[in-house]
Amino acid sequence: MGNDLENQTEELIKQTAKMLFFTKGHINAKTQEIADEAGVNRALIHYYFRSRDILFEQVLQEELDHTKHYMHRIFTSKDPFKEKVSQFLNTLIDRMIDYPYLENFMVAEIMKDPNKIKQFHAFNEGVKLKDIIEADLKEEIVAGRLKPIKIEHFMANLMGMSAYPMIAKPIMQSIFGFDEIAYKKFLIERKRVIYKSIFDEDLPS
Amino acid sequence: MGNDLENQTEELIKQTAKMLFFTKGHINAKTQEIADEAGVNRALIHYYFRSRDILFEQVLQEELDHTKHYMHRIFTSKDPFKEKVSQFLNTLIDRMIDYPYLENFMVAEIMKDPNKIKQFHAFNEGVKLKDIIEADLKEEIVAGRLKPIKIEHFMANLMGMSAYPMIAKPIMQSIFGFDEIAYKKFLIERKRVIYKSIFDEDLPS
DNA sequence: AATATGTTTAACAAATTTGTCAATACAAAC
DNA sequence: GTTTGTATTGACAAATTTGTTAAACATATT
């Protein structure tokens, strides 16, 4: 009765859409392109998702939920703050290697409909992540392990240094002449560089 | 004949398009919306620019040229490196207040047609900016005014910390509860925060 | 005033893209 | 093998968006 292993075709369409949207960055991929890439009839997209918009919403939401969960898991753990940041860098950068354009899309979506922003609160899940990180920050600063900095600047620095090389990947690749291999290596390196820039000490291996 | 003060209507259409594209972030603004916003007949867009694509290319190219020029001017000057960075931060951040989504668009454009990347070399203008900055960096490092860092990481840090808060403006606004005024203040603050993060000393007033 | 030149307009045509539907294929259950 | 429910297909309709054109309008030149 067709619902064996997580409906095959439906899942295939979603994975293909994610690849086109978030990996290749084809923000305006037409239903025909998605269907072709997935090797299915275009009408199936409407059969499973009713409309292109709903498909888009759904795959974006799935990835947002994913982001929410890992951020919450990392920052609510009992690990030391530096360990949290290290894990965050690892997860975020690995993830961006898979979906370089996800960040771009979140922004593009919010631009279309600013009300939609509530869904994007990776920061609202019971206890506010913002408050947790803020408390951590204060503790580090008081203990002298971190120079005084406001939470919003700390996060802007951390996210910016991490996400920008992905968002602007083609630009940086061109400027510095990186091929895919070199760029991936560059991204991995960034984990250590960012850690060092923030804490002024080397990331423990 | 009719070319008095830089053709009024043509200029109006371009300014309106830039506002919709780069300030408001309506990446898919239709010709009708542009015409309505400018208060002109839609056919005039085709009269002056032949097609929506050409209009888009043209306004984007204008802004890219602008970026090219100020970056080249700042980094080829004889000022000390720290002064260059300070000026760069000032110019970039002020500019991003006007055109928050310009960065996003450059990337989106390149995604569509990766060949187009040559136009985006704010870094190729006679002498390569990359080489100039790289030389400056080495000098600073040797003189002990800067911790050792590779050019690509230095630029990723600098651009990321500067550009990200603009690219992800709606997200950060929502997380930290900034209204427009507060966000602008936050952006201005960032000049000092970034300078301090990079050079580990306060930006001279 | 007549003419020429450039600008603007509304109506139309073409192209693109999304969404719907009835017919068909397929697989499991009876 | 027939029934039943779901999956898939191609053809079609609707909607959206871009691009074209001929005529109206304005302004300057002769």
CSV table of C-alpha atoms (C1' of nucleotides) in Angstrom, one decimal:
chain,number,residue,atom,x,y,z
A,1,MET,CA,0.0,0.0,0.0
A,2,GLY,CA,2.6,2.5,-1.1
A,3,ASN,CA,3.8,3.8,2.3
A,4,ASP,CA,6.6,1.4,2.8
A,5,LEU,CA,9.9,3.1,3.4
A,6,GLU,CA,8.9,6.7,3.7
A,7,ASN,CA,7.2,7.2,0.4
A,8,GLN,CA,10.0,6.8,-2.1
A,9,THR,CA,9.0,9.3,-4.8
A,10,GLU,CA,8.0,12.0,-2.3
A,11,GLU,CA,11.3,11.7,-0.5
A,12,LEU,CA,13.2,11.7,-3.9
A,13,ILE,CA,11.5,14.9,-4.9
A,14,LYS,CA,12.3,16.5,-1.6
A,15,GLN,CA,15.9,15.5,-1.7
A,16,THR,CA,16.2,16.7,-5.3
A,17,ALA,CA,14.6,20.0,-4.4
A,18,LYS,CA,17.0,20.5,-1.4
A,19,MET,CA,19.9,19.8,-3.7
A,20,LEU,CA,18.8,22.3,-6.3
A,21,PHE,CA,17.8,24.9,-3.8
A,22,PHE,CA,20.4,24.6,-1.1
A,23,THR,CA,23.4,23.0,-2.7
A,24,LYS,CA,23.3,24.4,-6.2
A,25,GLY,CA,21.6,27.6,-5.2
A,26,HIS,CA,19.0,27.6,-7.9
A,27,ILE,CA,16.6,29.7,-6.0
A,28,ASN,CA,14.1,29.9,-8.9
A,29,ALA,CA,14.2,26.3,-10.0
A,30,LYS,CA,11.0,25.6,-11.9
A,31,THR,CA,8.8,22.6,-11.2
A,32,GLN,CA,10.0,21.2,-14.5
A,33,GLU,CA,13.6,21.4,-13.6
A,34,ILE,CA,13.0,19.7,-10.3
A,35,ALA,CA,11.0,16.9,-11.9
A,36,ASP,CA,13.7,16.4,-14.6
A,37,GLU,CA,16.5,16.3,-12.1
A,38,ALA,CA,14.6,13.8,-10.0
A,39,GLY,CA,13.6,11.8,-13.1
A,40,VAL,CA,9.8,11.9,-12.3
A,41,ASN,CA,6.8,13.4,-14.0
A,42,ARG,CA,6.2,17.0,-13.1
A,43,ALA,CA,2.6,16.4,-12.1
A,44,LEU,CA,3.9,14.2,-9.2
A,45,ILE,CA,5.2,17.4,-7.6
A,46,HIS,CA,1.6,18.6,-7.5
A,47,TYR,CA,0.3,15.2,-6.5
A,48,TYR,CA,2.5,15.1,-3.4
A,49,PHE,CA,2.8,18.7,-2.5
A,50,ARG,CA,-0.1,20.5,-4.2
A,51,SER,CA,2.0,23.4,-5.2
A,52,ARG,CA,5.6,24.5,-5.7
A,53,ASP,CA,5.3,26.9,-2.9
A,54,ILE,CA,4.3,24.2,-0.4
A,55,LEU,CA,7.2,22.0,-1.5
A,56,PHE,CA,9.6,24.9,-1.0
A,57,GLU,CA,8.2,25.7,2.4
A,58,GLN,CA,8.3,22.2,3.5
A,59,VAL,CA,12.0,21.4,2.6
A,60,LEU,CA,13.1,24.8,4.0
A,61,GLN,CA,11.2,24.1,7.2
A,62,GLU,CA,12.8,20.7,7.6
A,63,GLU,CA,16.2,22.2,7.4
A,64,LEU,CA,15.3,25.0,9.8
A,65,ASP,CA,14.1,22.5,12.3
A,66,HIS,CA,17.3,20.6,11.9
A,67,THR,CA,19.3,23.8,12.6
A,68,LYS,CA,17.1,24.6,15.6
A,69,HIS,CA,17.7,21.2,17.1
A,70,TYR,CA,21.4,21.0,16.8
A,71,MET,CA,21.9,24.5,18.1
A,72,HIS,CA,19.7,23.9,21.0
A,73,ARG,CA,21.4,20.6,21.8
A,74,ILE,CA,24.9,22.1,21.6
A,75,PHE,CA,24.3,25.2,23.6
A,76,THR,CA,22.1,23.7,26.4
A,77,SER,CA,24.7,21.0,27.1
A,78,LYS,CA,26.8,21.1,30.2
A,79,ASP,CA,30.1,21.4,28.3
A,80,PRO,CA,32.4,24.3,28.9
A,81,PHE,CA,31.6,27.3,26.7
A,82,LYS,CA,34.7,26.9,24.5
A,83,GLU,CA,33.7,23.3,23.8
A,84,LYS,CA,30.2,24.5,22.9
A,85,VAL,CA,31.6,27.0,20.4
A,86,SER,CA,34.0,24.4,19.0
A,87,GLN,CA,31.1,22.0,18.4
A,88,PHE,CA,29.0,24.7,16.9
A,89,LEU,CA,31.7,25.6,14.4
A,90,ASN,CA,32.1,21.9,13.5
A,91,THR,CA,28.5,21.3,13.0
A,92,LEU,CA,27.7,24.6,11.2
A,93,ILE,CA,30.7,24.4,8.8
A,94,ASP,CA,30.1,20.7,8.0
A,95,ARG,CA,26.5,21.5,7.3
A,96,MET,CA,27.4,24.5,5.1
A,97,ILE,CA,29.6,22.2,3.0
A,98,ASP,CA,26.4,20.2,2.2
A,99,TYR,CA,24.0,23.2,1.9
A,100,PRO,CA,26.1,26.3,1.0
A,101,TYR,CA,23.0,28.3,0.1
A,102,LEU,CA,20.7,27.5,3.0
A,103,GLU,CA,21.6,30.7,4.8
A,104,ASN,CA,20.9,32.7,1.7
A,105,PHE,CA,17.5,31.1,1.3
A,106,MET,CA,16.4,31.7,4.9
A,107,VAL,CA,17.1,35.4,4.3
A,108,ALA,CA,15.5,35.5,0.9
A,109,GLU,CA,12.4,33.8,2.3
A,110,ILE,CA,12.1,36.3,5.1
A,111,MET,CA,12.4,39.1,2.6
A,112,LYS,CA,9.3,37.9,0.8
A,113,ASP,CA,7.2,37.7,3.9
A,114,PRO,CA,8.6,39.3,7.1
A,115,ASN,CA,5.8,37.7,9.1
A,116,LYS,CA,7.4,34.3,8.4
A,117,ILE,CA,10.2,35.3,10.7
A,118,LYS,CA,8.7,33.5,13.7
A,119,GLN,CA,9.6,30.1,12.2
A,120,PHE,CA,13.2,31.2,12.0
A,121,HIS,CA,13.7,31.5,15.7
A,122,ALA,CA,16.3,28.9,16.1
A,123,PHE,CA,16.6,30.9,19.3
A,124,ASN,CA,13.1,30.3,20.8
A,125,GLU,CA,12.7,26.8,22.1
A,126,GLY,CA,11.4,26.8,25.6
A,127,VAL,CA,14.4,28.5,27.3
A,128,LYS,CA,15.7,31.2,25.0
A,129,LEU,CA,19.0,30.3,23.5
A,130,LYS,CA,20.0,33.9,23.4
A,131,ASP,CA,19.7,34.0,27.2
A,132,ILE,CA,21.7,30.9,27.7
A,133,ILE,CA,24.5,32.1,25.5
A,134,GLU,CA,24.4,35.5,27.1
A,135,ALA,CA,24.9,33.9,30.5
A,136,ASP,CA,27.7,31.8,29.3
A,137,LEU,CA,29.4,34.8,27.8
A,138,LYS,CA,29.1,36.8,31.0
A,139,GLU,CA,30.7,33.9,32.9
A,140,GLU,CA,33.6,33.7,30.5
A,141,ILE,CA,34.2,37.4,30.6
A,142,VAL,CA,34.1,37.5,34.4
A,143,ALA,CA,36.5,34.6,34.6
A,144,GLY,CA,38.8,36.5,32.3
A,145,ARG,CA,38.7,33.9,29.5
A,146,LEU,CA,37.1,36.3,27.0
A,147,LYS,CA,37.4,40.0,26.4
A,148,PRO,CA,34.2,42.0,27.1
A,149,ILE,CA,31.8,41.8,24.2
A,150,LYS,CA,28.0,42.1,23.8
A,151,ILE,CA,26.1,39.0,22.8
A,152,GLU,CA,24.9,40.5,19.6
A,153,HIS,CA,28.4,41.4,18.5
A,154,PHE,CA,29.7,38.0,19.6
A,155,MET,CA,27.1,36.2,17.6
A,156,ALA,CA,27.6,38.5,14.6
A,157,ASN,CA,31.3,37.8,14.7
A,158,LEU,CA,30.9,34.1,15.1
A,159,MET,CA,28.1,33.6,12.5
A,160,GLY,CA,29.7,36.1,10.1
A,161,MET,CA,33.1,34.5,10.1
A,162,SER,CA,31.5,31.1,9.7
A,163,ALA,CA,28.7,31.7,7.2
A,164,TYR,CA,30.2,34.4,5.0
A,165,PRO,CA,32.7,32.1,3.2
A,166,MET,CA,29.8,29.9,2.3
A,167,ILE,CA,27.4,32.7,1.3
A,168,ALA,CA,30.1,34.3,-0.8
A,169,LYS,CA,31.7,31.1,-2.0
A,170,PRO,CA,31.9,31.9,-5.7
A,171,ILE,CA,33.4,35.3,-5.0
A,172,MET,CA,36.1,34.0,-2.7
A,173,GLN,CA,36.8,31.0,-4.9
A,174,SER,CA,37.4,33.4,-7.8
A,175,ILE,CA,39.5,35.9,-5.9
A,176,PHE,CA,41.8,33.3,-4.3
A,177,GLY,CA,41.7,30.8,-7.1
A,178,PHE,CA,40.4,27.9,-5.1
A,179,ASP,CA,39.1,24.8,-6.8
A,180,GLU,CA,36.5,22.7,-5.0
A,181,ILE,CA,39.1,20.6,-3.1
A,182,ALA,CA,41.0,23.7,-2.0
A,183,TYR,CA,37.9,25.4,-0.9
A,184,LYS,CA,36.7,22.6,1.2
A,185,LYS,CA,40.2,22.5,2.8
A,186,PHE,CA,39.9,26.2,3.4
A,187,LEU,CA,36.5,25.8,5.1
A,188,ILE,CA,37.9,23.1,7.4
A,189,GLU,CA,40.8,25.4,8.3
A,190,ARG,CA,38.4,28.1,9.2
A,191,LYS,CA,37.2,26.2,12.2
A,192,ARG,CA,40.6,26.7,13.8
A,193,VAL,CA,41.0,30.2,12.6
A,194,ILE,CA,37.7,31.4,13.9
A,195,TYR,CA,38.2,29.7,17.2
A,196,LYS,CA,41.6,31.4,17.5
A,197,SER,CA,40.1,34.8,16.5
A,198,ILE,CA,37.5,34.5,19.1
A,199,PHE,CA,39.4,33.1,22.1
A,200,ASP,CA,42.9,34.2,21.1
A,201,GLU,CA,44.1,30.7,21.8
A,202,ASP,CA,44.6,27.5,19.6
A,203,LEU,CA,41.7,25.0,19.3
A,204,PRO,CA,42.8,21.9,21.3
A,205,SER,CA,43.1,19.0,18.9
B,1,MET,CA,17.2,66.3,-27.7
B,2,GLY,CA,15.8,65.1,-24.5
B,3,ASN,CA,19.1,64.3,-22.8
B,4,ASP,CA,19.1,67.3,-20.5
B,5,LEU,CA,19.9,66.2,-17.0
B,6,GLU,CA,20.8,62.5,-17.5
B,7,ASN,CA,17.6,61.3,-18.9
B,8,GLN,CA,15.1,61.8,-16.1
B,9,THR,CA,12.9,58.7,-16.6
B,10,GLU,CA,15.7,56.4,-17.3
B,11,GLU,CA,17.5,57.5,-14.1
B,12,LEU,CA,14.2,57.2,-12.2
B,13,ILE,CA,13.7,53.7,-13.3
B,14,LYS,CA,17.3,52.7,-12.4
B,15,GLN,CA,17.0,54.3,-8.9
B,16,THR,CA,13.7,52.6,-8.3
B,17,ALA,CA,15.1,49.2,-9.4
B,18,LYS,CA,18.1,49.6,-7.2
B,19,MET,CA,15.8,50.5,-4.3
B,20,LEU,CA,13.6,47.4,-4.8
B,21,PHE,CA,16.5,45.1,-5.6
B,22,PHE,CA,19.2,46.2,-3.2
B,23,THR,CA,17.4,48.0,-0.4
B,24,LYS,CA,14.2,46.1,-0.1
B,25,GLY,CA,15.6,42.8,-1.3
B,26,HIS,CA,12.8,42.0,-3.8
B,27,ILE,CA,15.0,39.9,-5.9
B,28,ASN,CA,12.1,38.9,-8.2
B,29,ALA,CA,10.5,42.3,-8.6
B,30,LYS,CA,8.4,42.1,-11.7
B,31,THR,CA,8.6,44.8,-14.4
B,32,GLN,CA,5.1,45.9,-13.3
B,33,GLU,CA,6.1,46.4,-9.7
B,34,ILE,CA,9.1,48.4,-10.7
B,35,ALA,CA,7.0,50.6,-13.1
B,36,ASP,CA,4.4,51.1,-10.4
B,37,GLU,CA,6.9,52.0,-7.8
B,38,ALA,CA,8.5,54.5,-10.2
B,39,GLY,CA,5.2,55.8,-11.3
B,40,VAL,CA,5.9,55.2,-15.0
B,41,ASN,CA,4.3,53.0,-17.7
B,42,ARG,CA,5.7,49.5,-17.7
B,43,ALA,CA,6.6,49.7,-21.4
B,44,LEU,CA,9.1,52.4,-20.6
B,45,ILE,CA,11.3,49.9,-19.0
B,46,HIS,CA,11.5,48.1,-22.3
B,47,TYR,CA,11.9,51.3,-24.1
B,48,TYR,CA,15.0,52.3,-22.2
B,49,PHE,CA,16.5,48.9,-21.3
B,50,ARG,CA,15.0,46.5,-23.9
B,51,SER,CA,14.5,43.8,-21.3
B,52,ARG,CA,14.2,43.3,-17.5
B,53,ASP,CA,17.4,41.3,-17.6
B,54,ILE,CA,19.4,44.1,-19.1
B,55,LEU,CA,18.0,46.6,-16.6
B,56,PHE,CA,19.0,44.2,-13.8
B,57,GLU,CA,22.5,43.7,-15.2
B,58,GLN,CA,23.0,47.3,-15.7
B,59,VAL,CA,22.1,48.5,-12.2
B,60,LEU,CA,24.1,45.6,-10.6
B,61,GLN,CA,27.1,46.5,-12.8
B,62,GLU,CA,26.9,50.1,-11.7
B,63,GLU,CA,27.0,49.1,-8.1
B,64,LEU,CA,29.8,46.6,-8.7
B,65,ASP,CA,31.9,49.3,-10.4
B,66,HIS,CA,31.3,51.5,-7.4
B,67,THR,CA,32.5,48.9,-5.1
B,68,LYS,CA,35.5,48.2,-7.2
B,69,HIS,CA,36.5,51.8,-7.2
B,70,TYR,CA,36.3,52.5,-3.6
B,71,MET,CA,38.1,49.3,-2.6
B,72,HIS,CA,40.9,50.1,-5.1
B,73,ARG,CA,41.1,53.7,-3.9
B,74,ILE,CA,41.4,52.7,-0.2
B,75,PHE,CA,43.8,49.9,-0.5
B,76,THR,CA,46.2,51.4,-3.0
B,77,SER,CA,46.6,54.6,-0.9
B,78,LYS,CA,49.8,55.3,1.1
B,79,ASP,CA,48.0,55.2,4.4
B,80,PRO,CA,49.0,52.8,7.1
B,81,PHE,CA,47.3,49.4,6.9
B,82,LYS,CA,45.2,50.0,10.0
B,83,GLU,CA,43.9,53.2,8.5
B,84,LYS,CA,43.0,51.4,5.3
B,85,VAL,CA,41.0,48.8,7.2
B,86,SER,CA,39.3,51.5,9.2
B,87,GLN,CA,38.3,53.3,6.0
B,88,PHE,CA,37.2,50.1,4.4
B,89,LEU,CA,35.0,49.3,7.4
B,90,ASN,CA,33.5,52.8,7.3
B,91,THR,CA,32.8,52.7,3.6
B,92,LEU,CA,31.5,49.1,3.5
B,93,ILE,CA,29.2,49.4,6.4
B,94,ASP,CA,27.8,52.8,5.4
B,95,ARG,CA,27.1,51.4,2.0
B,96,MET,CA,25.4,48.3,3.4
B,97,ILE,CA,23.1,50.5,5.3
B,98,ASP,CA,21.9,51.9,1.9
B,99,TYR,CA,22.0,48.6,0.0
B,100,PRO,CA,21.7,45.8,2.6
B,101,TYR,CA,21.0,43.1,-0.1
B,102,LEU,CA,23.6,44.0,-2.6
B,103,GLU,CA,25.9,41.3,-1.4
B,104,ASN,CA,23.2,38.8,-1.6
B,105,PHE,CA,22.5,39.7,-5.1
B,106,MET,CA,26.0,39.5,-6.3
B,107,VAL,CA,26.0,35.9,-5.1
B,108,ALA,CA,22.6,35.1,-6.5
B,109,GLU,CA,23.7,36.4,-9.9
B,110,ILE,CA,26.9,34.4,-9.9
B,111,MET,CA,24.8,31.3,-9.0
B,112,LYS,CA,22.8,31.7,-12.2
B,113,ASP,CA,25.7,32.1,-14.5
B,114,PRO,CA,29.1,31.2,-13.0
B,115,ASN,CA,30.8,32.6,-16.1
B,116,LYS,CA,29.7,36.1,-15.1
B,117,ILE,CA,32.2,35.9,-12.2
B,118,LYS,CA,34.8,37.9,-14.1
B,119,GLN,CA,32.8,41.0,-13.7
B,120,PHE,CA,32.9,40.6,-10.0
B,121,HIS,CA,36.6,40.9,-9.6
B,122,ALA,CA,36.7,43.9,-7.4
B,123,PHE,CA,40.2,42.5,-7.0
B,124,ASN,CA,41.4,42.8,-10.6
B,125,GLU,CA,42.2,46.3,-11.6
B,126,GLY,CA,45.7,46.6,-13.0
B,127,VAL,CA,47.6,45.7,-9.9
B,128,LYS,CA,45.8,42.9,-8.1
B,129,LEU,CA,44.3,44.1,-4.9
B,130,LYS,CA,44.8,40.7,-3.4
B,131,ASP,CA,48.6,41.1,-3.8
B,132,ILE,CA,48.6,44.6,-2.4
B,133,ILE,CA,46.7,43.5,0.7
B,134,GLU,CA,48.8,40.4,1.0
B,135,ALA,CA,52.0,42.5,1.0
B,136,ASP,CA,50.5,44.9,3.6
B,137,LEU,CA,49.5,41.9,5.8
B,138,LYS,CA,53.0,40.4,5.7
B,139,GLU,CA,54.5,43.8,6.7
B,140,GLU,CA,52.1,44.1,9.6
B,141,ILE,CA,52.9,40.6,10.8
B,142,VAL,CA,56.6,41.0,10.5
B,143,ALA,CA,56.4,44.2,12.5
B,144,GLY,CA,54.4,42.4,15.1
B,145,ARG,CA,51.3,44.5,14.8
B,146,LEU,CA,49.2,41.5,13.7
B,147,LYS,CA,49.1,37.9,14.5
B,148,PRO,CA,50.1,35.6,11.6
B,149,ILE,CA,47.1,34.9,9.4
B,150,LYS,CA,46.7,34.0,5.7
B,151,ILE,CA,45.2,36.5,3.4
B,152,GLU,CA,42.2,34.4,2.6
B,153,HIS,CA,41.3,34.0,6.3
B,154,PHE,CA,42.0,37.6,7.0
B,155,MET,CA,39.6,38.7,4.2
B,156,ALA,CA,37.0,36.0,5.2
B,157,ASN,CA,37.1,37.3,8.8
B,158,LEU,CA,36.9,41.0,7.7
B,159,MET,CA,34.2,40.6,5.1
B,160,GLY,CA,32.2,38.1,7.1
B,161,MET,CA,32.1,40.1,10.3
B,162,SER,CA,31.1,43.2,8.2
B,163,ALA,CA,28.7,41.8,5.7
B,164,TYR,CA,26.9,39.1,7.6
B,165,PRO,CA,24.9,41.4,9.9
B,166,MET,CA,23.6,42.9,6.7
B,167,ILE,CA,22.9,39.7,4.8
B,168,ALA,CA,21.2,38.2,7.8
B,169,LYS,CA,19.6,41.5,9.0
B,170,PRO,CA,16.1,40.1,9.4
B,171,ILE,CA,17.3,37.2,11.4
B,172,MET,CA,19.5,39.2,13.8
B,173,GLN,CA,16.8,41.9,14.1
B,174,SER,CA,14.4,39.3,15.2
B,175,ILE,CA,16.7,37.4,17.6
B,176,PHE,CA,17.9,40.5,19.4
B,177,GLY,CA,14.7,42.5,19.1
B,178,PHE,CA,16.2,45.4,17.2
B,179,ASP,CA,14.0,48.0,15.5
B,180,GLU,CA,15.4,50.0,12.6
B,181,ILE,CA,17.0,52.6,14.7
B,182,ALA,CA,18.7,50.1,17.1
B,183,TYR,CA,19.9,48.1,14.2
B,184,LYS,CA,21.5,51.0,12.5
B,185,LYS,CA,23.2,51.9,15.8
B,186,PHE,CA,24.3,48.2,16.1
B,187,LEU,CA,25.9,48.4,12.6
B,188,ILE,CA,27.7,51.6,13.4
B,189,GLU,CA,29.1,50.0,16.6
B,190,ARG,CA,30.3,47.1,14.6
B,191,LYS,CA,33.0,49.2,13.0
B,192,ARG,CA,34.8,49.5,16.3
B,193,VAL,CA,34.0,45.9,17.4
B,194,ILE,CA,35.5,44.5,14.1
B,195,TYR,CA,38.5,46.7,14.3
B,196,LYS,CA,39.1,45.6,17.8
B,197,SER,CA,38.6,41.9,16.9
B,198,ILE,CA,41.1,42.2,14.1
B,199,PHE,CA,43.8,44.3,15.7
B,200,ASP,CA,43.2,43.7,19.3
B,201,GLU,CA,43.3,47.4,20.1
B,202,ASP,CA,40.7,50.2,20.1
B,203,LEU,CA,39.9,52.1,16.9
B,204,PRO,CA,41.4,55.6,17.4
B,205,SER,CA,38.6,58.1,17.4
C,1,DA,C1',2.5,76.1,-39.0
C,2,DA,C1',4.7,72.0,-40.5
C,3,DT,C1',7.9,68.7,-39.6
C,4,DA,C1',11.0,65.9,-37.2
C,5,DT,C1',12.5,63.6,-33.0
C,6,DG,C1',12.1,61.6,-29.0
C,7,DT,C1',8.8,60.0,-25.2
C,8,DT,C1',4.8,57.8,-23.4
C,9,DT,C1',0.7,55.1,-23.5
C,10,DA,C1',-2.7,51.2,-24.0
C,11,DA,C1',-3.6,47.2,-26.2
C,12,DC,C1',-2.0,43.1,-27.9
C,13,DA,C1',1.0,38.9,-28.6
C,14,DA,C1',4.1,35.5,-27.1
C,15,DA,C1',6.4,32.9,-23.8
C,16,DT,C1',6.8,30.8,-19.6
C,17,DT,C1',5.2,28.6,-15.7
C,18,DT,C1',2.0,26.7,-12.6
C,19,DG,C1',-1.9,23.9,-11.6
C,20,DT,C1',-5.8,20.4,-12.9
C,21,DC,C1',-7.8,16.3,-14.7
C,22,DA,C1',-9.1,12.2,-16.8
C,23,DA,C1',-7.0,8.1,-18.3
C,24,DT,C1',-3.8,4.5,-17.4
C,25,DA,C1',-0.5,1.5,-15.0
C,26,DC,C1',0.6,-1.0,-11.1
C,27,DA,C1',0.5,-3.7,-6.9
C,28,DA,C1',-1.7,-5.8,-3.1
C,29,DA,C1',-6.1,-7.9,-1.2
C,30,DC,C1',-9.7,-10.4,-1.9
D,1,DG,C1',-8.9,-12.7,-12.1
D,2,DT,C1',-11.3,-9.2,-10.3
D,3,DT,C1',-11.4,-5.5,-7.2
D,4,DT,C1',-9.4,-1.6,-4.8
D,5,DG,C1',-6.5,2.0,-3.8
D,6,DT,C1',-2.5,4.4,-4.9
D,7,DA,C1',1.0,6.1,-8.3
D,8,DT,C1',2.0,7.9,-12.7
D,9,DT,C1',1.3,10.0,-17.1
D,10,DG,C1',0.2,13.2,-20.9
D,11,DA,C1',-2.8,16.6,-22.4
D,12,DC,C1',-5.0,20.6,-21.3
D,13,DA,C1',-6.3,25.1,-18.9
D,14,DA,C1',-5.2,29.1,-16.3
D,15,DA,C1',-2.4,32.4,-14.7
D,16,DT,C1',1.5,35.2,-14.8
D,17,DT,C1',5.0,37.7,-16.8
D,18,DT,C1',7.6,39.5,-20.5
D,19,DG,C1',8.1,41.7,-24.8
D,20,DT,C1',6.1,44.3,-29.1
D,21,DT,C1',3.7,47.6,-31.6
D,22,DA,C1',1.2,51.3,-33.4
D,23,DA,C1',-0.7,55.4,-32.2
D,24,DA,C1',-0.8,59.6,-29.2
D,25,DC,C1',1.7,63.1,-27.2
D,26,DA,C1',5.2,66.6,-26.4
D,27,DT,C1',8.9,69.5,-27.7
D,28,DA,C1',12.2,71.5,-30.4
D,29,DT,C1',13.7,72.8,-35.3
D,30,DT,C1',13.0,74.5,-39.8
